[in-house]
Structure formats: C-alpha cells, structure tokens
Amino acid sequence: MDPRKAETGKKSDQIQSGHVYHLALDIGGSLAKLVYFTKNDEHVVDSEKKNPPKKALGISNSNRNSPVLNGRLNFKKFETSKINDCLEFIKSMKLHLGGCQQPENPGSQTITIKATGGGAYKYADLFKEKLGVSLDKEDEMDCLVAGANFLLETIHQEAFTYMGDQKQFVCIDKNDLYPYLLVNIGSGVGMIKVEGDGKFERVSGTSIGGGTFWGLGKLLTKCKSFDELLDLSYRGNNRAVDMLVGDIYGGMDYSKIGLSSTTIASSFGRAISENKEREDYKPEDIARSLLRMISNNIGQISYLTALRFGLKRIFFGGFFIRRHPFTMDTLSVAVNFWSKGEAKAMFLQHEGFLGAVGAFMSSDKHGLKELLANQKVERTPSKLSFSMDQIQVPQKDWELNGDESIECSVYGA
Amino acid sequence: MATKGTNSIHRSSSRPLLDLSKAEIQGNVEEKYPTILLPNQSDDLSHLALDIGGSLIKLVYFSRHEDQSTNDKRMKRVKDKLGILNGNRRSYPILGGRLHFVKFETNKINECLEFIYSKKLHCGGWESHHADSTNNENAVIKATGGGAYKFADLFKERLGISLDKEDEMDCLVAGANFLLKAVRHEAYTHMEGQKEFVQIDPNDLFPYLLVNIGSGVSMIKVDGDGKFERVSGTNVGGGTYWGLGRLLTNCSSFDELLELSQKGDNRTTDMLVGDIYGTDRDYPKIGLSASTIASSFGKATLENKELEEYRPEDISLSLLRMISYNIGQISYLNALRFGLKRIFFGGFFIRGHAYTMDAISFAVHYWSKGTAQAMFLRHEGFLGALGAFMSYEKHGLDDLMVHQFVERFPMGAPYTGGKIHGPPLRNLNEKISWMEKFLQKGTEITAPVPMTPPGTTGLGGFEVPLSKGSTLRSDASALNVGVLHLIPTLEVFPLLVDPKMYEPNTVDLSDHSELEYWFKILSEHLPDLVDKAVASEGGTDDAKRRGDAFGRAFSAHLARLMEEPAAYGKLGLAKLLEMREECLREFQFVDAYISIKQRENEASLAVFHDLLMELDSLDEETRLLTLIEGVLAANIFDWGSRACVDLYHKGTIIEIYRMSRNKMQRPWRVDDFDAFKERMLGSGDKKPLPHRRALLFVDNSGADIVLGMLPLARELLRRGTEVVLVGNSLPALNDVTAMELPDIVAEAAKHCGILRRAAESGGLLVDAMTNTSDSSKENSPSIPLMVVENGCGSPCIDFRQVSSELAAVAKDADLIILEGMGRALHTNLYAQFKCDALKLAMVKNQRLAEKLVKGNIYDCVCKYEPAH
C-alpha cells in the first residue's frame, strides 16, 4: 500500500469520527507544531494485520487483556504567523476538547492543554480568548529532550544518517544512547547535552538557524514560504555567489591546509561585484548558498561542542531540517569535514516535533516511564497511557510537508 | 662656533682638529661608524614588501635613517674612555631606519604603483639607485596575497620588478609574531568601546590562536616562529558580510556598509529571546536575556515586509552581529580545543571598527563565561605585508627587541584612517601646502578636527580631507599606524629594578579629566611655542609659514587624541610631550629655544664664579644643603611651564633665581634631604665611602644647569665620585642637550679647576697646548666628568629606551640624580632603581602639585631612595 494515502495528515483530518484523546502544542517563533492522538477503531484491525509478529518488548502481549485504544499519533504544523489557522484547525477538529475529561461541562473547569515553545507564553491569551483553553506551559527544553529520548528509545528506525543521497538507519541501543548532543534547529539553534531522562544541559547554541535561512531568504528572494525556499535551494548552484578556495588560488587546491578548490572560502563572498545587483543573481543560487552557509555553520559548531563535552553522537532535529536531503547532506558533510570523518551527523525521523512530543508526554510522564520500565499499563482513568512496541513509521516522500501521523496503540482507560 | 684661541683650553668643535688624539680616534672610527654592517645590504631589496588583497594593497617598506648620532669628538672621547664602543654596536643586526606602513585600495592600484615609483622603492636597496640602474631588471619584491599572482604582470611591466610570492599564511604568522614581540603594547582588548592595551611577555607568547578574518576566516594555531597549523576556519566571514550586505542594501562599499551599522537597530530584523517568550521575559534557565539574539534575521520570517521596508542600517547591524558573534564563538571553541590561552583577531573585516571588535569580544566573553578575552592588534591590516617583509633572508629584524623601536606619528596621522590617495608628499613644502589647503577647505571647523574620510597612514600623500561636520567616521575609533623607527642602539636602562613592571608615566591619561587638562595645557602653550620656533629661525616668512603649519598639525594631533585617546597606541604624558617635539622637527624647527638657551647660559655663567666663591665659604653640611636648594631653585626656569613663562616678564633670570633661592624653606613638600645627607656625609664620625659614579639627568639650560646642577656635579667630583651628565639627544623645550653640555662645561671650567681637570679627564676638554698637557701630567689622574646622551628628544625619559652609551655608563653607577618635572615627576616619580636615587624638582603646576604631593605650585620635591 502507499503509505502516503494511508497515513498522511490529510487523511487523519478526515477521520472526524476519531475521538481525540490528547493534544499538545509546541509554538515556536516560526512554526506551531501540534501532536494529537485520534482513536480509530478500524485501524486496530489494520494494525494487527500489518504487524503480525510483534517484536521484542512483548508489551502488547502482556497487555492483551487491557483495553487497547488503537489509533494515530498525529503531527501537524502551522506557520506561527498564521496562528489563527492553527486555532481554526484545533476548533474544527475539536482537539481542544480532547484534553479534558469533562467535555459535558466545559464551563465549570478550565480546559488545559500542554504547550511549549515561546509562543506558549505569547499566545496564551489568544488561546484563552478564542478557544477558552489555558495553555499549561511546559519548559521547552524539557520537552525537547523528553521527545527525543522517547523517540530514540522507543521508535525503531528513528535515527538515521544521510550522506551523499544515502540514507542509513542507525539502530541505537537504548542502553548506549547517553550522553548525546541534541542539536535543535528551530529559528535559532539550541545545543543540548543529554545524559538521561530529565538530565540535560543547554551547553551551546547559535543564532544562525532556520530563522536566519528563512528570514534572509525571504529578503533576498521572492519566496513566499520556507518550503518554497528549500525547493529553490535544491535547484541552485552556490558557485555563483560563494567564493570558493579555487577562486582565490586560481583553481588550484590549497592542499597545504587541506582545502579543496571547491571548499567554500567565503559564503556570499562573490556577491560583491560592482556591476551586479540582487536581481542579477538567481534566487535558486542564493537559496542554495544560504542553506549551505547555515548548515555548514551549525555542523561545525555542533561538532566542536560535541568534542568539547566528549559526546559521541550528534542528533540534529528541529524544523529547519525538514528531512530536506540537501540540508541533511550539508550538515553531515560539515560534521564529517570538521571531525575528519570521526563523527557522523544523525537525524530524527520526527525532527520538528520533538518539543510537541515532549509536551504530549509531559501529561503522563510517570505513566509512560512505568510502562516502559515495568511493561505494565497504568489504569489511572484520568490519564492516558500508551505504549508502542513497534510504532510503524510511514516511509514518506521527502517532499511531504510535515503533516503526518503515526499509527500506534494506546492503552487507555 | 669660534674657537677661543686665547685660552689654553680649547673647546673642541665638531670640525676635526689636528690634535694628538687623532690617531686614537681614527683607530676607533671603524667601530664608531660601522655604516655598512651588512656589506651586501645595498644589493638586497629588503626594503619593500607587499600584501595585495582583494580590496586593499598593503605596503611595508624600510628606509634608512640618516645617522643622527653625534659627530662630536668630545662625545667620542667619552665613549672611548668608557670603552663602550666595542662590542655593542658590532652586534646590531642592521642600521637604524624606519619601517613604514601604507595602504592603497586595490582598485586604485595605479596610485600604489606611482607611490612606489616616486619613492624609488622599486629600485632596490638604499644605495642601488645611485648605482647601475640595470640592476632593476632583476629586482624582486616579496609579495603575498591573492593579488601577488593577479598583478604580477602589471608590476613587471610598469616597474620592471618581479613579485616573489610568499605563502599567505606563513606571512600572516611571521607578521603577527614580529609585532607581538617587537612592538610595545601591540595587542589590546576591546570591550564596550573601551580599549585596553596589553603588554605580552615575548617569552610567554606561544601557543596562541590567530584568527584572520578576510573574505573567509582562518584560524591558525601558532606554536612559534614558523611553527603553526591552520586548525579551523569558517566560510562565514568578511566576504559574507559584504556580499550579503551588498545584496540587501544599496551600499557601494564595505566601509559604507560598516558605517551604516553604527546607526542600526537589529531588533527590527533579529528575533530576540524576548520576541519568542514575550517581551521583557528572560529565559534565565539557560542564561539568556530577553535581548539575546535567538535567531539572526528571524524577525523577517514573522512579518510580511518587503526588503525595502527594512532600514539598511538595521540590516547591516544585524549582519555584523551575526557574523562577529559566530566568529567569536567558533574561535573560542577552537582555542579551548587546543588549549590556547590567547586569541588574536586580525584581518580586513575588523578594520579597527569598534562595534565589530565589541561584538567579537562579547561573543568570546559570553561563550567562555569570561575566562577568555579577544585581543586585537594595532597593525592588524599589515600582518601579511610585514610577514612578506620578514621573509627576506637579510631583513635583519629577527632579533630586534621591543626597546629598539620607537613609533612616531607624522603630521598626517590625525586625518587618516588607513588608505592613501593622491601623490606622495615629497618635501616639506608640499607638506605645508597640504596643511594650508586643509584649513581653507574646512572653514566651518576652527581647529582641524579630523572628522574626515580616511586619507592615508600619513607617510606619503594625502587626500585633501573634506569636513563632514559632525558625522562620525565609521572608523573614528580606528587606530593609527605610525612609522616604526628602528633604533638599534636603544637599550633598557640596566639599573631599573623591574623593567617588566616599569611604567614611566606618573599621570594616568586614561582618566579623561586628566587628558582634557593636559590637552588644554598643551593647547594654551602652543602659540608661545610657535612664536619661539619662528623666532629661532630668524622670523622669516618661511619660518612663519612652517610655524603655522606646525601649530595646525599639532592641534590636529591633539584633536585626534581627544576623539580617540588610543589612536596612537597607549597614551602617556611622556609620549604626548615627545610628540610635540617630533612635530616641531617635522617642520624643520631644529631647536625652537636655541637663542633663549644661549642667552640664559651666558647670563648664568656670568655669575657662576660668584656662586662658587659663596659655596666654598660654607662648611660641608651647609654647602650640601645649599647645593640642593640651588638645584631646586634653579629648576624654576622651565619654558614648558606656563607659570614660569610669566615670571620671565618680571625680571632677569638672575633676579628670579635669587628670589627663588630666598624662598627656599625646609621642610620641602617631599623632603628626604636628611637621609641623603647622611648617605653623603655620614653621621658622627662615620664617613661613608663616596659614590663611585653618579649619573646626573639634567633638565633645563641656563640657571638650571649652570647654577644648579654643575655646582652639585662639582661637589660630587670633589668628593671623588665620577660624574656623568646625561643630556637629551635632541632638543626638547629649553632642556639642555648632550651636544650643548661640553660647551657649557668648558665655559664653567674656566672658573674652576675641579671642573677643568675633571672635564679634561672625561675627554670634554682637549688640551692642544703642550704646557697644559705637562701640567695635567703632574697631577694624578683626575676623577672624570663626562657627558652622554640619553637617546631621546623629549622633556621626559622612558627608561625602557635609552641610548647604549647611557646603558653602558650606568653599569658602574651607584647614584642617579633625576632633575626636573619631566624626568622626576611626570615620569619616574615612582620608578625604582637598583642604586641610590635622588629625585629633585620644583613643581611648577598647581594641579600636579595637588595631585602628586598634595601641595601647591612652586613646592619642592627632594625624594631620596637608597638602592633597592
């Protein structure tokens, strides 16, 4: 089957009948990310069919007698500047009602939704006004780390490397996961040293991130969206605007310092010609150069930071990557270049949603932990517990714009 | 100077005499004037090197110094006597000279070629242009930078020289190593607009990280001379700033873009932490304040604004911060990785731009949590060119030490930011014309306030500056690069207790009110100085014209320094006072006070005999006190002091001297006389051994030297102490110079046998007549009175840089006497010496009196410090 058809967000939008159990938000500077769970009884059957041999954890088996809510964990994003679209969506999906166990009496108690990201503060009043919900703010970094830890520990094939068009999944022994460096590329970039659940520290960062790419890109090209800019970059050639080592040394490699002639000596260093205006450069080339500049820089600082703290793995996440192959490739090349091949950049299938997943998890951290540790289901009726032994992750086309869902089984009340 | 033939004692003149000592002197000529220390020097082209970059061409060239050392035979005899000629000079790697730094824009390369041509820099060594010009066909100039390849043919065609390309990074490192070792206070930190100069111990320099920010950024770990490795870099550099800046704004030059950033507000383009978390809300958990940039240009993603709706100023600032912070961060991470304690930033991106330096410093400080500091180099633009210069095999600069360089700022310096335009100024007349033109142009500014576009480094040509009113030049805070005078004969004074900790200046000019005060003093004194200077040259029209030009040039220096006190490097009062003297010399005023000095010397010598009679009638103890009183009283004659200049209108110098002496009343404001007396005369029956040799650092001409210091010198001689009078090498105000001292001593010696015998013994007097020779033979060898020059031309003295002669005589000295405000108060009041030191001065400045000794004008200082 074509996973796209079965699994895309669009389809989940249509599942109006699915009962929404849970919603969490991550409202960043550029994008608002939603994670919500919809029950879909039909899929219980499908799911069983698709994955007949449940592997490993045996959670499913031990929980056969429990009420299992099979359904979907849905992922959706909106541009923060179009926050009203997001509100509309939540309203139309009645998502905001799912977080509350007393839907019949909404006036008596304020409905709260877990939220993280700067926007959780900024837009709190708006959510209150438009949806009548209060946002329960979760610390952004707590969420990020919780999301990453959860995904890396639980989801098979969550991490992968990407170099030269080769995508390679990496199996990570969850006992050998820590410590690692989590590089979250949102508008800015946060670099977090993670040593375990809830044990982490923001050790570095840079202001040159996704917001820089999109912000500068918007000013330099006529692109209307981040994705359009990414698309452009894919078709461009940075040689037109970047000064390469070869431009300086007349086509010869500057081998003395280990630079090849195609190494970028100066990003945009060629765009200084007196008789060329902005319009004379192709937007594709500008987009490409921007992307390389920013990816390269993040890769370098990440590697130096990992080195400084003796971290062997670097995971890159955040909406900037969008599983865009060229972005990942550039980040990988940068890490490879600066580490002289000793380190590899790794990516997460659900980059962009780490914070939202973390916020989602935060409503039931204890339940989940217990579940994972004891392989038991907590039956607290007011809370939702879920477990996934093998969450099936749809293999998506790269161009998918981020709305997706994960089929999963949740053990509910 | 006429020889007084009637006298048995001949004052020797600078003309060679047929005297008995001739052979002796001749024997030493080779060592005295080893003019060609590098016999092959004239064939070398080690006097010009180039760094041709994408936007700027940097030149470093070396010019031979006309040997200004005295040709005075008496001085020679002193040196012979002291045996200080041997050895020292021999080891000097090269002769003195000047290292010049000049910049041109690469797109105006023709101006650069013309400059080289007109200065004959392409003609090889200093002598080869007199020689066969066919030499030039093989002329090779060291060059580095990308343009060394690109413009090789042009140099060949236009100047007939081949460019010998040197590796860029080799040059950078060699240049940085040289500067950090040889130039005092080359490095500085820059935080929140404050520059602070740092002296780095050359023995503790390595390893360091050199971050060169050109189009791209190279990070080089330097472990020693020629030992380095490029360990990192980033492609986000100056080219990125300029490239993106060009695309985003309509700026037509890098400097314009930089200037825009000064007026920018990056909050309109950058997403700040406050934008994400709501205004005024910090994110303290991770130590981010609301104004921290979360995402450079991130705000542009939130708004539907066209590029044109953003202010170019804001865009420029946002770009600048983005790139500077990033470089600072990556640099720190690399320094940390390789355990390097110092990070030096250089390259054209910085351009002395205050904000850029602040941003880089901020990033290093922020990411290192204050454990690391970004440092910058005053000669940052010239690292490559200097390195190319150093790559000549025989440049001879390898072993030079920091004390052998003196940096001077020519008249153009206040107007310049770095580049050079127009033809070089070849002679004095052109310089004066330039100064005159400047003032005509800038009608709206009364004093030549240098708010002008960058002109030149000031050693060649200038663009006529345009007044820009109150516009702040983008590089107003840029530091000037002066001419490095290489004076191989300078040495560190060997009697300093701790040369590393020694700081000559007593007054700290980094205190702004102090700075303002001294600028006011100097400005007020200027018209009088101009008058004296013009009069000293006969008051001719030419002299007047030069005097005016000098006045303007020096005012401009002052204005420049008020604008940016760090413009000429670390500023001290000694440097400021010397600059005035240098500025006079630049306009060919050899000695502004010469006639005054002569007049006062004559008047004082006329009463010298009476004074000696008076002194000799006193008992030993009273005499000593009277002598010290006399020195202090005579120190009132100071043309550098406004108060004293006014006194001159009230009477003759003798009257003033008598009045001054009559006013002497102990205790003085600082009064260690009793301690000094005990050292000299002992107490009770204990008679202490006399000092072996005393160095007397003399101050003013006239009464000061004749009625003050000479009688004291005579007393020391009488007690069996050798006396060396230490005078200035070059004139400064009415200070007596080393050249003038022998004549004064000779005149005084007519009245005093002690002085005569000592002067003969010290070689200051040459006996031409047989009978006097015979008579001197009768006596046992006298205790000598000698004269040496101190190596400077300033009213102050910096003991880190004195003449080798002085350093040599100091080795046997066990007493030094510093006299006068310049040498004992403005500088060296707190200096500590290995031998006994007596500091004598009259304070002729109310503010200084209050500040230093909590006293009043005309208070006296007699500070005696036994050997440390």
Coordinates of C-alpha atoms in Angstrom, one line a residue, chain B residues 117-522:
Chain B
Y117 CA 57.9 54.7 -8.3
S118 CA 58.1 58.2 -6.8
K119 CA 59.7 56.8 -3.6
K120 CA 62.0 54.7 -5.7
L121 CA 61.0 51.7 -3.7
H122 CA 61.4 49.5 -6.7
C123 CA 64.9 50.5 -7.2
G124 CA 66.3 48.1 -4.7
G125 CA 68.3 48.9 -1.6
W126 CA 69.1 52.4 -0.4
E127 CA 72.2 52.7 -2.5
S128 CA 71.4 50.9 -5.7
H129 CA 69.5 53.8 -7.2
H130 CA 72.8 55.6 -7.3
A131 CA 74.3 52.6 -8.9
D132 CA 73.7 50.9 -12.1
S133 CA 70.1 51.1 -13.0
T134 CA 70.3 47.9 -15.0
N135 CA 70.2 46.1 -11.6
N136 CA 66.5 46.7 -11.7
E137 CA 65.8 44.2 -14.3
N138 CA 66.4 41.5 -11.8
A139 CA 64.7 43.3 -9.0
V140 CA 62.5 41.0 -6.9
I141 CA 60.0 42.2 -4.4
K142 CA 58.4 39.9 -1.9
A143 CA 54.7 39.8 -2.1
T144 CA 51.8 37.9 -0.7
G145 CA 48.0 37.9 -1.0
G146 CA 45.9 36.8 -4.0
G147 CA 46.9 39.9 -6.0
A148 CA 50.5 38.8 -5.9
Y149 CA 49.6 36.4 -8.7
K150 CA 47.0 38.6 -10.3
F151 CA 49.1 41.7 -10.7
A152 CA 52.5 40.1 -11.2
D153 CA 52.5 41.1 -14.9
L154 CA 51.5 44.7 -14.1
F155 CA 54.4 45.2 -11.7
K156 CA 56.7 43.7 -14.2
E157 CA 55.5 46.0 -17.0
R158 CA 55.2 49.2 -15.0
L159 CA 58.1 49.0 -12.6
G160 CA 60.2 46.2 -14.0
I161 CA 60.1 44.2 -10.9
S162 CA 59.1 40.6 -10.3
L163 CA 57.0 39.7 -7.4
D164 CA 58.3 36.8 -5.4
K165 CA 55.2 35.2 -4.0
E166 CA 55.2 34.2 -0.4
D167 CA 52.7 31.9 1.2
E168 CA 49.9 33.9 2.7
M169 CA 49.7 32.1 6.0
D170 CA 53.4 32.0 6.5
C171 CA 53.4 35.7 6.2
L172 CA 50.5 36.3 8.5
V173 CA 52.1 34.3 11.2
A174 CA 55.5 35.8 10.7
G175 CA 54.0 39.3 10.8
A176 CA 52.0 38.6 13.9
N177 CA 54.9 37.1 15.7
F178 CA 57.1 40.0 14.9
L179 CA 54.6 42.6 16.0
L180 CA 53.8 40.8 19.2
K181 CA 57.4 40.5 20.1
A182 CA 58.8 43.8 18.9
V183 CA 56.1 46.4 19.4
R184 CA 55.2 47.5 22.8
H185 CA 51.5 47.3 23.6
E186 CA 50.7 46.0 20.2
A187 CA 47.8 44.0 21.5
Y188 CA 44.7 45.4 23.0
T189 CA 41.3 44.3 24.3
H190 CA 38.1 46.0 23.3
M191 CA 35.1 45.7 25.5
E192 CA 32.1 48.0 25.4
G193 CA 34.0 50.6 23.5
Q194 CA 37.0 50.6 25.9
K195 CA 40.4 49.8 24.5
E196 CA 42.9 48.5 26.9
F197 CA 46.5 47.9 25.7
V198 CA 48.1 44.7 26.8
Q199 CA 51.8 44.0 27.0
I200 CA 52.6 40.4 26.3
D201 CA 55.7 38.9 27.6
P202 CA 57.5 37.7 24.4
N203 CA 58.7 34.7 26.4
D204 CA 55.1 33.7 27.2
L205 CA 53.5 34.3 23.8
F206 CA 53.1 30.8 22.4
P207 CA 50.9 29.0 21.7
Y208 CA 48.1 31.3 20.6
L209 CA 45.3 31.3 18.2
L210 CA 45.4 33.7 15.3
V211 CA 42.0 34.4 13.7
N212 CA 42.4 36.1 10.4
I213 CA 39.1 37.4 9.1
G214 CA 39.3 38.1 5.5
S215 CA 36.7 37.1 3.0
G216 CA 36.6 33.9 4.8
V217 CA 38.1 33.1 8.2
S218 CA 41.2 31.2 9.0
M219 CA 42.1 30.0 12.5
I220 CA 45.7 29.3 13.0
K221 CA 47.3 27.7 16.0
V222 CA 50.7 29.3 16.4
D223 CA 53.4 27.5 18.4
G224 CA 56.4 29.5 17.5
D225 CA 58.3 31.2 14.7
G226 CA 57.4 29.3 11.5
K227 CA 55.6 26.7 13.6
F228 CA 51.9 26.9 13.0
E229 CA 48.9 25.0 11.7
R230 CA 45.6 26.0 10.3
V231 CA 43.3 24.2 12.6
S232 CA 40.0 25.6 11.7
G233 CA 38.1 28.4 9.9
T234 CA 34.7 29.4 8.8
N235 CA 33.2 30.4 5.5
V236 CA 31.1 33.0 7.2
G237 CA 33.5 35.9 7.2
G238 CA 34.1 39.4 5.9
G239 CA 33.1 38.4 2.4
T240 CA 29.8 37.2 3.7
Y241 CA 29.2 40.4 5.5
W242 CA 30.0 42.5 2.4
G243 CA 28.3 40.0 -0.1
L244 CA 25.1 39.7 1.8
G245 CA 25.2 43.4 2.7
R246 CA 25.5 44.4 -0.9
L247 CA 22.6 42.2 -1.9
L248 CA 20.5 43.5 0.9
T249 CA 21.4 47.2 0.9
N250 CA 22.5 49.6 -1.8
C251 CA 25.8 50.2 -0.3
S252 CA 28.6 50.6 -2.7
S253 CA 31.5 50.0 -0.4
F254 CA 32.4 47.8 2.5
D255 CA 33.1 50.9 4.6
E256 CA 29.7 52.4 3.8
L257 CA 28.1 49.2 4.9
L258 CA 30.1 49.3 8.2
E259 CA 29.2 52.9 8.7
L260 CA 25.5 52.1 8.3
S261 CA 25.7 49.6 11.0
Q262 CA 26.6 52.3 13.5
K263 CA 23.1 53.7 13.2
G264 CA 21.3 50.4 13.1
D265 CA 18.9 48.7 15.4
N266 CA 19.0 44.9 14.9
R267 CA 15.7 44.4 16.8
T268 CA 13.8 45.0 13.7
T269 CA 15.4 42.1 11.9
D270 CA 16.6 39.7 14.5
M271 CA 14.4 37.5 16.6
L272 CA 15.3 38.1 20.2
V273 CA 14.7 35.8 23.1
G274 CA 12.1 38.4 24.1
D275 CA 10.3 38.0 20.8
I276 CA 9.8 34.4 21.5
Y277 CA 9.0 34.4 25.1
G278 CA 7.1 37.6 25.1
T279 CA 8.7 41.0 25.7
D280 CA 10.8 41.6 28.7
R281 CA 10.8 38.0 29.6
D282 CA 14.2 36.4 30.0
Y283 CA 14.8 32.8 29.8
P284 CA 17.0 32.6 32.8
K285 CA 17.1 28.9 33.0
I286 CA 19.6 28.8 30.2
G287 CA 21.0 32.2 30.9
L288 CA 19.5 34.0 28.0
S289 CA 18.3 37.6 28.5
A290 CA 15.4 38.9 26.5
S291 CA 17.7 40.9 24.3
T292 CA 19.8 37.9 23.3
I293 CA 19.5 37.2 19.6
A294 CA 17.6 33.9 19.3
S295 CA 17.7 33.9 15.5
S296 CA 19.5 36.3 13.3
F297 CA 17.1 37.7 10.7
G298 CA 14.5 35.6 12.4
K299 CA 12.1 38.5 12.7
A300 CA 12.0 38.8 9.0
T301 CA 10.2 35.5 8.9
L302 CA 7.4 36.8 11.1
E303 CA 6.5 39.8 9.0
N304 CA 5.2 40.3 5.6
K305 CA 7.5 43.1 4.8
E306 CA 9.5 43.7 1.7
L307 CA 13.2 44.1 1.8
E308 CA 12.7 47.8 1.0
E309 CA 10.7 48.3 4.2
Y310 CA 13.7 47.4 6.3
R311 CA 16.2 50.0 7.1
P312 CA 19.6 49.2 5.6
E313 CA 21.2 50.4 8.8
D314 CA 19.3 47.7 10.7
I315 CA 20.2 45.0 8.2
S316 CA 23.9 46.0 8.3
L317 CA 24.0 45.8 12.1
S318 CA 22.1 42.5 12.2
L319 CA 24.6 41.0 9.7
L320 CA 27.5 42.4 11.6
R321 CA 26.4 41.0 14.8
M322 CA 25.6 37.6 13.3
I323 CA 29.0 37.2 11.7
S324 CA 31.0 38.7 14.5
Y325 CA 29.3 36.6 17.2
N326 CA 29.7 33.5 15.1
I327 CA 33.4 34.1 14.5
G328 CA 33.9 34.8 18.2
Q329 CA 32.1 31.6 19.2
I330 CA 34.0 29.3 16.8
S331 CA 37.3 30.9 17.7
Y332 CA 36.7 30.3 21.4
L333 CA 35.7 26.7 20.8
N334 CA 38.9 26.1 18.8
A335 CA 41.1 27.9 21.4
L336 CA 39.5 25.7 24.0
R337 CA 40.0 22.6 22.0
F338 CA 43.7 23.2 21.6
G339 CA 44.3 24.7 25.0
L340 CA 45.3 28.1 23.7
K341 CA 45.1 30.9 26.2
R342 CA 45.1 33.8 23.8
I343 CA 43.1 34.6 20.8
F344 CA 44.2 37.4 18.5
F345 CA 41.8 38.6 15.8
G346 CA 43.0 40.3 12.7
G347 CA 42.1 40.8 9.0
F348 CA 40.3 43.4 7.0
F349 CA 36.9 42.6 8.4
I350 CA 37.8 44.3 11.6
R351 CA 39.3 47.5 10.3
G352 CA 39.5 48.9 13.7
H353 CA 35.8 49.1 13.7
A354 CA 34.7 49.5 17.3
Y355 CA 31.4 47.7 17.0
T356 CA 32.9 44.7 15.2
M357 CA 35.5 44.4 17.9
D358 CA 33.0 44.7 20.6
A359 CA 30.8 42.0 19.0
I360 CA 33.7 39.6 18.7
S361 CA 34.8 40.3 22.3
F362 CA 31.3 39.9 23.5
A363 CA 31.0 36.5 21.9
V364 CA 34.3 35.3 23.3
H365 CA 33.4 36.6 26.7
Y366 CA 29.9 35.1 26.6
W367 CA 30.9 31.7 25.4
S368 CA 33.9 31.4 27.6
K369 CA 31.9 32.7 30.6
G370 CA 34.6 35.4 31.0
T371 CA 37.5 33.1 31.0
A372 CA 38.9 34.2 27.6
Q373 CA 39.4 37.6 26.1
A374 CA 39.5 38.5 22.4
M375 CA 42.6 40.6 21.6
F376 CA 43.3 42.7 18.6
L377 CA 46.4 44.1 17.0
R378 CA 47.1 47.7 16.3
H379 CA 48.8 46.8 13.0
E380 CA 46.1 44.2 12.1
G381 CA 45.9 45.1 8.5
F382 CA 49.6 44.8 7.9
L383 CA 50.3 41.3 9.2
G384 CA 50.7 39.8 5.7
A385 CA 52.9 42.6 4.3
L386 CA 55.1 42.6 7.4
G387 CA 55.4 38.8 7.1
A388 CA 56.4 39.1 3.5
F389 CA 59.0 41.7 4.5
M390 CA 60.3 39.3 7.2
S391 CA 60.7 36.6 4.5
Y392 CA 63.7 38.4 3.0
E393 CA 66.7 36.5 4.1
K394 CA 68.6 39.5 5.2
H395 CA 66.0 41.8 6.7
G396 CA 67.9 41.5 9.9
L397 CA 64.8 42.3 12.1
D398 CA 64.7 38.9 13.6
D399 CA 66.5 39.7 16.8
L400 CA 65.3 43.1 17.4
M401 CA 63.7 43.8 20.7
V402 CA 60.9 45.9 21.8
H403 CA 63.1 48.6 23.2
Q404 CA 64.7 49.2 19.9
F405 CA 61.5 50.5 18.3
V406 CA 60.0 53.9 18.7
E407 CA 56.7 54.6 16.9
R408 CA 56.2 58.1 15.7
F409 CA 53.1 59.7 14.1
P410 CA 53.7 62.1 11.3
M411 CA 51.5 65.2 10.8
G412 CA 49.1 63.4 8.5
A413 CA 48.2 60.9 11.2
P414 CA 45.2 62.7 12.6
Y415 CA 43.5 62.8 9.3
T416 CA 44.0 59.3 8.3
G417 CA 42.3 56.1 8.7
G418 CA 44.4 53.8 6.6
K419 CA 44.3 54.4 2.9
I420 CA 46.3 56.6 0.8
H421 CA 45.2 58.7 -2.1
G422 CA 46.9 61.1 -4.4
P423 CA 50.6 61.6 -5.0
P424 CA 53.0 61.3 -2.1
L425 CA 54.3 64.4 -0.5
R426 CA 57.9 64.6 -1.4
N427 CA 59.1 67.5 0.6
L428 CA 58.4 69.9 3.4
N429 CA 56.9 72.5 1.1
E430 CA 54.3 70.0 -0.1
K431 CA 53.5 69.1 3.5
I432 CA 52.9 72.7 4.4
S433 CA 50.8 73.3 1.4
W434 CA 48.7 70.4 2.3
M435 CA 48.2 71.7 5.8
E436 CA 47.3 75.1 4.4
K437 CA 44.8 73.6 1.9
F438 CA 43.2 71.7 4.7
L439 CA 42.3 74.7 6.7
Q440 CA 41.0 76.6 3.7
K441 CA 38.7 73.7 2.9
G442 CA 37.4 73.2 6.4
T443 CA 36.1 76.7 7.0
E444 CA 33.5 75.5 9.5
I445 CA 36.0 74.0 11.8
T446 CA 38.3 76.3 13.7
A447 CA 40.8 73.7 14.8
P448 CA 41.5 70.9 12.3
V449 CA 39.2 68.4 13.8
P450 CA 39.8 65.2 11.9
M451 CA 36.3 64.2 11.2
T452 CA 37.3 63.4 7.7
P453 CA 37.2 60.5 5.4
P454 CA 40.1 58.1 5.5
G455 CA 43.1 59.6 3.9
T456 CA 46.3 57.9 4.4
T457 CA 48.6 56.5 7.0
G458 CA 50.3 59.7 6.8
L459 CA 53.6 58.9 5.3
G460 CA 53.4 59.9 1.8
G461 CA 50.4 61.5 0.4
F462 CA 47.0 62.6 1.5
E463 CA 43.7 63.3 0.0
V464 CA 42.6 66.7 0.9
P465 CA 40.2 66.0 3.7
L466 CA 36.6 67.2 3.5
S467 CA 34.9 68.4 6.5
K468 CA 31.9 66.3 7.2
G469 CA 30.5 68.3 10.1
S470 CA 29.5 66.2 12.9
T471 CA 29.3 62.9 11.1
L472 CA 31.1 60.3 12.9
R473 CA 33.5 58.5 10.7
S474 CA 32.9 54.8 10.7
D475 CA 36.4 54.2 11.7
A476 CA 36.7 57.1 14.1
S477 CA 37.9 54.6 16.6
A478 CA 40.3 53.0 14.2
L479 CA 43.8 53.2 15.4
N480 CA 46.5 54.9 13.5
V481 CA 49.6 53.2 12.5
G482 CA 52.7 55.3 12.8
V483 CA 56.2 54.9 11.4
L484 CA 58.3 52.4 13.4
H485 CA 61.7 54.0 13.9
L486 CA 64.2 51.3 14.4
I487 CA 67.0 52.5 16.6
P488 CA 69.2 49.5 17.3
T489 CA 71.3 51.5 19.8
L490 CA 68.5 51.8 22.3
E491 CA 68.7 49.7 25.3
V492 CA 66.8 49.1 28.5
F493 CA 68.3 51.1 31.3
P494 CA 70.2 48.5 33.3
L495 CA 69.5 50.0 36.8
L496 CA 65.8 49.5 36.7
V497 CA 64.7 47.2 39.5
D498 CA 62.0 45.5 37.4
P499 CA 61.9 46.5 33.7
K500 CA 58.8 44.5 33.1
M501 CA 56.8 46.3 35.7
Y502 CA 58.3 49.7 35.0
E503 CA 55.8 52.3 33.8
P504 CA 57.4 55.7 33.1
N505 CA 54.3 57.8 33.3
T506 CA 53.2 59.1 36.7
V507 CA 49.9 60.6 35.4
D508 CA 47.4 58.2 34.0
L509 CA 45.9 59.8 30.9
S510 CA 43.2 57.2 30.6
D511 CA 41.5 59.3 33.2
H512 CA 39.6 61.6 30.9
S513 CA 39.7 64.7 33.0
E514 CA 43.4 64.3 33.2
L515 CA 43.6 64.0 29.5
E516 CA 41.5 67.1 29.0
Y517 CA 43.6 69.1 31.4
W518 CA 46.9 68.2 29.6
F519 CA 45.4 68.9 26.3
K520 CA 44.3 72.3 27.5
I521 CA 47.8 73.0 28.9
L522 CA 49.4 72.0 25.6

